[in-house]
């Protein structure tokens, strides 16, 4: 745990130097401080090992942390596999998810990498299968943006030396769920389809976001595959922790059940010590 704490503090330093100060960029620091707090609790319990309240608190904290670490390992493993599973079939729609813009009108390197990844899949489908998927550029206009993210993505796409026959702009969405839902509605209007449920859908986004995007699509009744663009190594811990937290929030009910079980078990042990003492 000590190595992880030092690594997170070091990552925070690099992140602030290269990305600047923002609440989202403080994620490594927050996690490091939480782990440090647990380390301090372990030290305190070591000195006051006869204190039943402290030992019970440590037991509950350890059980909860072990559960969250296990989930993180499983989530990370699934995310890696999800990123590397090949796409062999013809794809009907490639949805490229939007992101924040530079000066409110130009794509960031992160967003450009998503577009490039979607285009690579399009070219592969065209080359290997003789098939030309429809590309949907999905992203609305934020309060600090001059144009929609979809428009900015379209401008970037126009600058590339490729010709893509069908490109749709979805300009209303503000999050991943809306990206998928509004893209489906747009395709329904333009192409006259009922929905995406019988279509082969691929979501193009960054590798750290791919698994959660797929899970969101699944919750909407849409089976979607994904292609992920690479993320700068120094940014990956922050991005992946945020995605993991997003996954926990998305599936919070079952996690509350497990943590609640740990809490009740700790209370039972505490009462047992108090009554027995």
Coordinates of C-alpha atoms in Angstrom, one line a residue:
X1 CA 0.0 0.0 0.0
X2 CA 2.9 2.4 0.8
X3 CA 4.2 2.0 -2.8
X4 CA 0.8 2.8 -4.2
X5 CA 0.5 5.9 -2.0
X6 CA 3.9 7.2 -3.1
X7 CA 3.1 6.4 -6.7
X8 CA -0.2 8.3 -6.5
X9 CA 1.5 11.4 -5.0
X10 CA 4.1 11.3 -7.8
X11 CA 1.4 11.0 -10.4
X12 CA -0.5 13.9 -8.9
X13 CA 2.6 16.1 -9.2
X14 CA 3.1 15.2 -12.9
X15 CA -0.6 15.6 -13.6
X16 CA -0.8 19.1 -12.2
X17 CA 2.3 20.1 -14.0
X18 CA 1.0 18.9 -17.4
X19 CA -2.7 19.3 -17.1
X20 CA -3.2 22.2 -14.6
X21 CA -5.3 22.4 -11.5
X22 CA -8.9 21.2 -11.6
X23 CA -11.1 19.1 -9.3
X24 CA -10.9 16.1 -11.6
X25 CA -7.1 16.2 -11.7
X26 CA -7.1 15.9 -7.9
X27 CA -8.3 12.3 -8.0
X28 CA -4.8 10.7 -7.4
X29 CA -4.3 13.0 -4.4
X30 CA -7.7 12.2 -2.9
X31 CA -7.1 8.4 -3.2
X32 CA -3.6 8.7 -1.8
X33 CA -4.9 10.6 1.2
X34 CA -7.6 8.0 1.8
X35 CA -5.0 5.2 1.7
X36 CA -2.7 7.2 4.0
X37 CA -5.6 7.6 6.4
X38 CA -6.0 3.8 6.5
X39 CA -2.3 3.4 7.1
X40 CA -2.5 5.9 10.1
X41 CA -5.5 3.9 11.4
X42 CA -3.5 0.7 11.3
X43 CA -0.7 2.3 13.3
X44 CA -3.1 3.7 15.9
X45 CA -4.8 0.3 16.3
X46 CA -1.3 -1.3 16.7
X47 CA -0.7 1.0 19.7
X48 CA -4.2 0.7 21.1
X49 CA -4.9 -2.9 20.2
X50 CA -7.1 -3.4 23.3
X51 CA -9.5 -0.7 22.1
X52 CA -12.5 -2.7 20.8
X53 CA -14.0 0.2 18.9
X54 CA -10.7 0.9 17.0
X55 CA -10.2 -2.7 16.1
X56 CA -13.8 -3.0 14.9
X57 CA -13.4 0.1 12.8
X58 CA -10.2 -1.3 11.3
X59 CA -11.9 -4.6 10.6
X60 CA -14.8 -2.9 8.8
X61 CA -12.4 -0.6 6.9
X62 CA -10.2 -3.5 5.8
X63 CA -13.1 -5.6 4.6
X64 CA -14.6 -2.7 2.6
X65 CA -11.2 -1.8 1.1
X66 CA -10.5 -5.4 0.2
X67 CA -13.9 -5.6 -1.5
X68 CA -13.2 -2.4 -3.5
X69 CA -9.7 -3.5 -4.5
X70 CA -11.1 -6.9 -5.7
X71 CA -13.7 -5.0 -7.7
X72 CA -11.0 -2.7 -9.1
X73 CA -8.9 -5.7 -10.2
X74 CA -11.9 -7.4 -11.9
X75 CA -12.9 -4.1 -13.6
X76 CA -9.4 -3.4 -14.8
X77 CA -9.0 -7.0 -16.2
X78 CA -12.4 -6.8 -18.0
X79 CA -11.5 -3.4 -19.4
X80 CA -8.3 -4.6 -20.8
X81 CA -10.0 -7.6 -22.4
X82 CA -12.8 -5.4 -23.7
X83 CA -10.3 -3.2 -25.5
X84 CA -8.5 -6.0 -27.2
X85 CA -11.4 -8.2 -28.4
X86 CA -11.3 -8.1 -32.2
X87 CA -14.2 -6.9 -34.3
X88 CA -14.8 -9.3 -37.3
X89 CA -18.4 -8.6 -38.4
X90 CA -19.7 -5.7 -40.5
X91 CA -20.4 -2.7 -38.4
X92 CA -23.5 -0.6 -39.0
X93 CA -22.7 2.5 -37.0
X94 CA -19.6 3.8 -35.4
X95 CA -20.5 6.3 -32.6
X96 CA -17.6 8.6 -31.8
X97 CA -18.1 10.2 -28.3
X98 CA -17.4 13.9 -27.9
X99 CA -15.2 15.6 -25.2
X100 CA -14.2 19.1 -24.2
X101 CA -12.9 21.5 -26.8
X102 CA -9.9 23.8 -27.0
X103 CA -11.0 27.5 -27.0
X104 CA -14.5 26.2 -27.3
X105 CA -14.1 25.3 -31.0
X106 CA -11.1 22.9 -31.6
X107 CA -10.8 19.3 -30.7
X108 CA -8.3 18.3 -28.0
X109 CA -5.6 15.7 -28.7
X110 CA -7.7 13.3 -26.6
X111 CA -10.8 13.9 -28.8
X112 CA -8.7 13.7 -31.9
X113 CA -7.4 10.3 -30.9
X114 CA -11.0 9.1 -30.5
X115 CA -11.9 10.3 -34.0
X116 CA -8.7 8.7 -35.5
X117 CA -9.6 5.4 -33.8
X118 CA -13.1 5.5 -35.3
X119 CA -11.7 6.3 -38.7
X120 CA -9.2 3.4 -38.5
X121 CA -12.1 1.0 -37.9
X122 CA -14.0 2.5 -40.8
X123 CA -11.0 2.0 -43.2
X124 CA -10.5 -1.5 -41.9
X125 CA -14.1 -2.4 -42.6
X126 CA -13.9 -0.9 -46.0
X127 CA -10.6 -2.6 -46.8
X128 CA -11.3 -6.1 -45.4
X129 CA -15.1 -6.4 -45.8
X130 CA -15.9 -3.9 -48.6
X131 CA -18.3 -2.3 -46.1
X132 CA -18.7 1.3 -45.2
X133 CA -20.2 2.0 -41.8
X134 CA -22.0 5.2 -40.9
X135 CA -20.1 7.4 -38.5
X136 CA -22.0 9.4 -35.9
X137 CA -20.1 12.3 -34.3
X138 CA -21.9 12.7 -31.0
X139 CA -21.5 15.7 -28.6
X140 CA -23.5 18.7 -27.7
X141 CA -22.5 22.3 -27.1
X142 CA -21.3 23.1 -23.6
X143 CA -21.8 26.4 -21.9
X144 CA -18.2 27.4 -22.5
X145 CA -18.1 26.2 -26.1
X146 CA -18.7 28.2 -29.2
X147 CA -19.9 25.3 -31.3
X148 CA -21.1 21.8 -30.6
X149 CA -18.5 19.1 -30.0
X150 CA -20.0 17.2 -33.0
X151 CA -19.3 20.3 -35.3
X152 CA -15.7 20.5 -34.0
X153 CA -15.3 16.8 -34.6
X154 CA -16.7 17.2 -38.1
X155 CA -14.2 20.0 -38.9
X156 CA -11.3 17.8 -37.7
X157 CA -12.7 14.9 -39.8
X158 CA -12.8 17.1 -42.9
X159 CA -9.1 17.9 -42.4
X160 CA -8.1 14.2 -42.7
X161 CA -7.1 12.6 -46.0
X162 CA -10.1 10.2 -46.0
X163 CA -13.5 10.2 -47.6
X164 CA -16.3 8.9 -45.5
X165 CA -19.6 8.6 -47.3
X166 CA -22.1 8.9 -44.4
X167 CA -21.4 11.1 -41.4
X168 CA -24.1 12.2 -39.0
X169 CA -23.8 14.9 -36.4
X170 CA -25.6 14.4 -33.1
X171 CA -25.5 17.8 -31.3
X172 CA -27.7 17.5 -28.2
X173 CA -26.0 15.1 -25.9
X174 CA -24.2 16.0 -22.7
X175 CA -23.1 12.6 -21.4
X176 CA -22.4 9.1 -22.5
X177 CA -25.9 7.8 -22.0
X178 CA -27.3 10.7 -24.1
X179 CA -24.6 10.1 -26.7
X180 CA -26.0 6.6 -27.3
X181 CA -29.7 7.4 -26.9
X182 CA -29.6 10.6 -29.1
X183 CA -27.4 8.8 -31.8
X184 CA -30.1 6.1 -31.9
X185 CA -32.8 8.6 -32.3
X186 CA -30.9 10.4 -35.1
X187 CA -30.3 7.2 -37.0
X188 CA -34.0 6.3 -36.6
X189 CA -35.0 9.6 -38.2
X190 CA -32.4 9.7 -41.0
X191 CA -32.3 6.0 -41.9
X192 CA -35.8 4.9 -40.9
X193 CA -34.6 2.2 -38.5
X194 CA -36.5 1.2 -35.3
X195 CA -33.6 1.2 -33.0
X196 CA -30.0 -0.1 -32.5
X197 CA -31.0 -3.4 -30.9
X198 CA -30.7 -5.4 -34.2
X199 CA -27.7 -3.3 -35.4
X200 CA -23.9 -3.9 -35.0
X201 CA -22.9 -0.8 -33.0
X202 CA -19.3 0.2 -32.1
X203 CA -18.5 3.0 -29.7
X204 CA -15.2 4.8 -30.3
X205 CA -13.7 6.5 -27.2
X206 CA -10.6 6.5 -25.1
X207 CA -9.5 3.1 -23.8
X208 CA -10.1 3.9 -20.1
X209 CA -13.8 4.9 -20.9
X210 CA -14.6 2.0 -23.2
X211 CA -15.9 -0.5 -20.7
X212 CA -18.2 1.8 -18.9
X213 CA -19.6 3.1 -22.2
X214 CA -20.3 -0.5 -23.2
X215 CA -22.1 -1.1 -19.9
X216 CA -24.2 2.0 -20.3
X217 CA -25.2 0.8 -23.8
X218 CA -26.1 -2.6 -22.4
X219 CA -28.3 -1.0 -19.8
X220 CA -30.1 0.7 -22.6
X221 CA -30.7 -2.7 -24.3
X222 CA -28.1 -2.1 -26.9
X223 CA -25.3 -4.6 -27.5
X224 CA -22.3 -2.4 -28.5
X225 CA -18.7 -3.3 -29.0
X226 CA -16.0 -0.7 -28.7
X227 CA -12.6 0.5 -30.0
X228 CA -10.4 2.5 -27.6
X229 CA -7.8 5.1 -28.4
X230 CA -4.6 5.3 -26.4
X231 CA -4.3 7.6 -23.4
X232 CA -1.1 9.3 -22.2
X233 CA 0.4 7.2 -19.5
X234 CA 0.6 9.9 -16.8
X235 CA -3.1 10.6 -17.3
X236 CA -4.2 7.0 -17.2
X237 CA -4.4 6.5 -13.4
X238 CA -6.6 9.5 -12.9
X239 CA -8.8 8.6 -15.9
X240 CA -9.2 5.0 -14.9
X241 CA -9.9 5.8 -11.2
X242 CA -12.7 8.2 -12.3
X243 CA -14.1 5.5 -14.6
X244 CA -14.0 3.0 -11.8
X245 CA -15.8 5.4 -9.4
X246 CA -18.4 6.0 -12.2
X247 CA -18.9 2.3 -12.5
X248 CA -19.4 2.0 -8.7
X249 CA -22.0 4.8 -8.8
X250 CA -23.7 3.1 -11.8
X251 CA -24.0 -0.2 -9.9
X252 CA -24.2 1.3 -6.4
X253 CA -27.1 -0.8 -5.1
X254 CA -25.3 -4.1 -5.0
X255 CA -22.2 -2.5 -3.5
X256 CA -24.2 -0.9 -0.7
X257 CA -25.5 -4.4 0.1
X258 CA -22.0 -5.8 0.5
X259 CA -20.7 -2.8 2.5
X260 CA -23.9 -2.9 4.6
X261 CA -23.2 -6.6 5.3
X262 CA -19.6 -5.7 6.4
X263 CA -21.0 -2.9 8.6
X264 CA -23.7 -5.1 10.3
X265 CA -21.1 -7.9 10.9
X266 CA -18.8 -5.3 12.5
X267 CA -21.6 -4.1 14.8
X268 CA -22.5 -7.6 15.8
X269 CA -18.8 -8.3 16.7
X270 CA -18.7 -5.0 18.6
X271 CA -21.8 -5.8 20.6
X272 CA -20.5 -9.3 21.3
X273 CA -17.3 -7.8 22.7
X274 CA -19.2 -5.2 24.8
X275 CA -21.7 -7.7 26.2
X276 CA -19.0 -10.4 26.7
X277 CA -16.7 -7.8 28.3

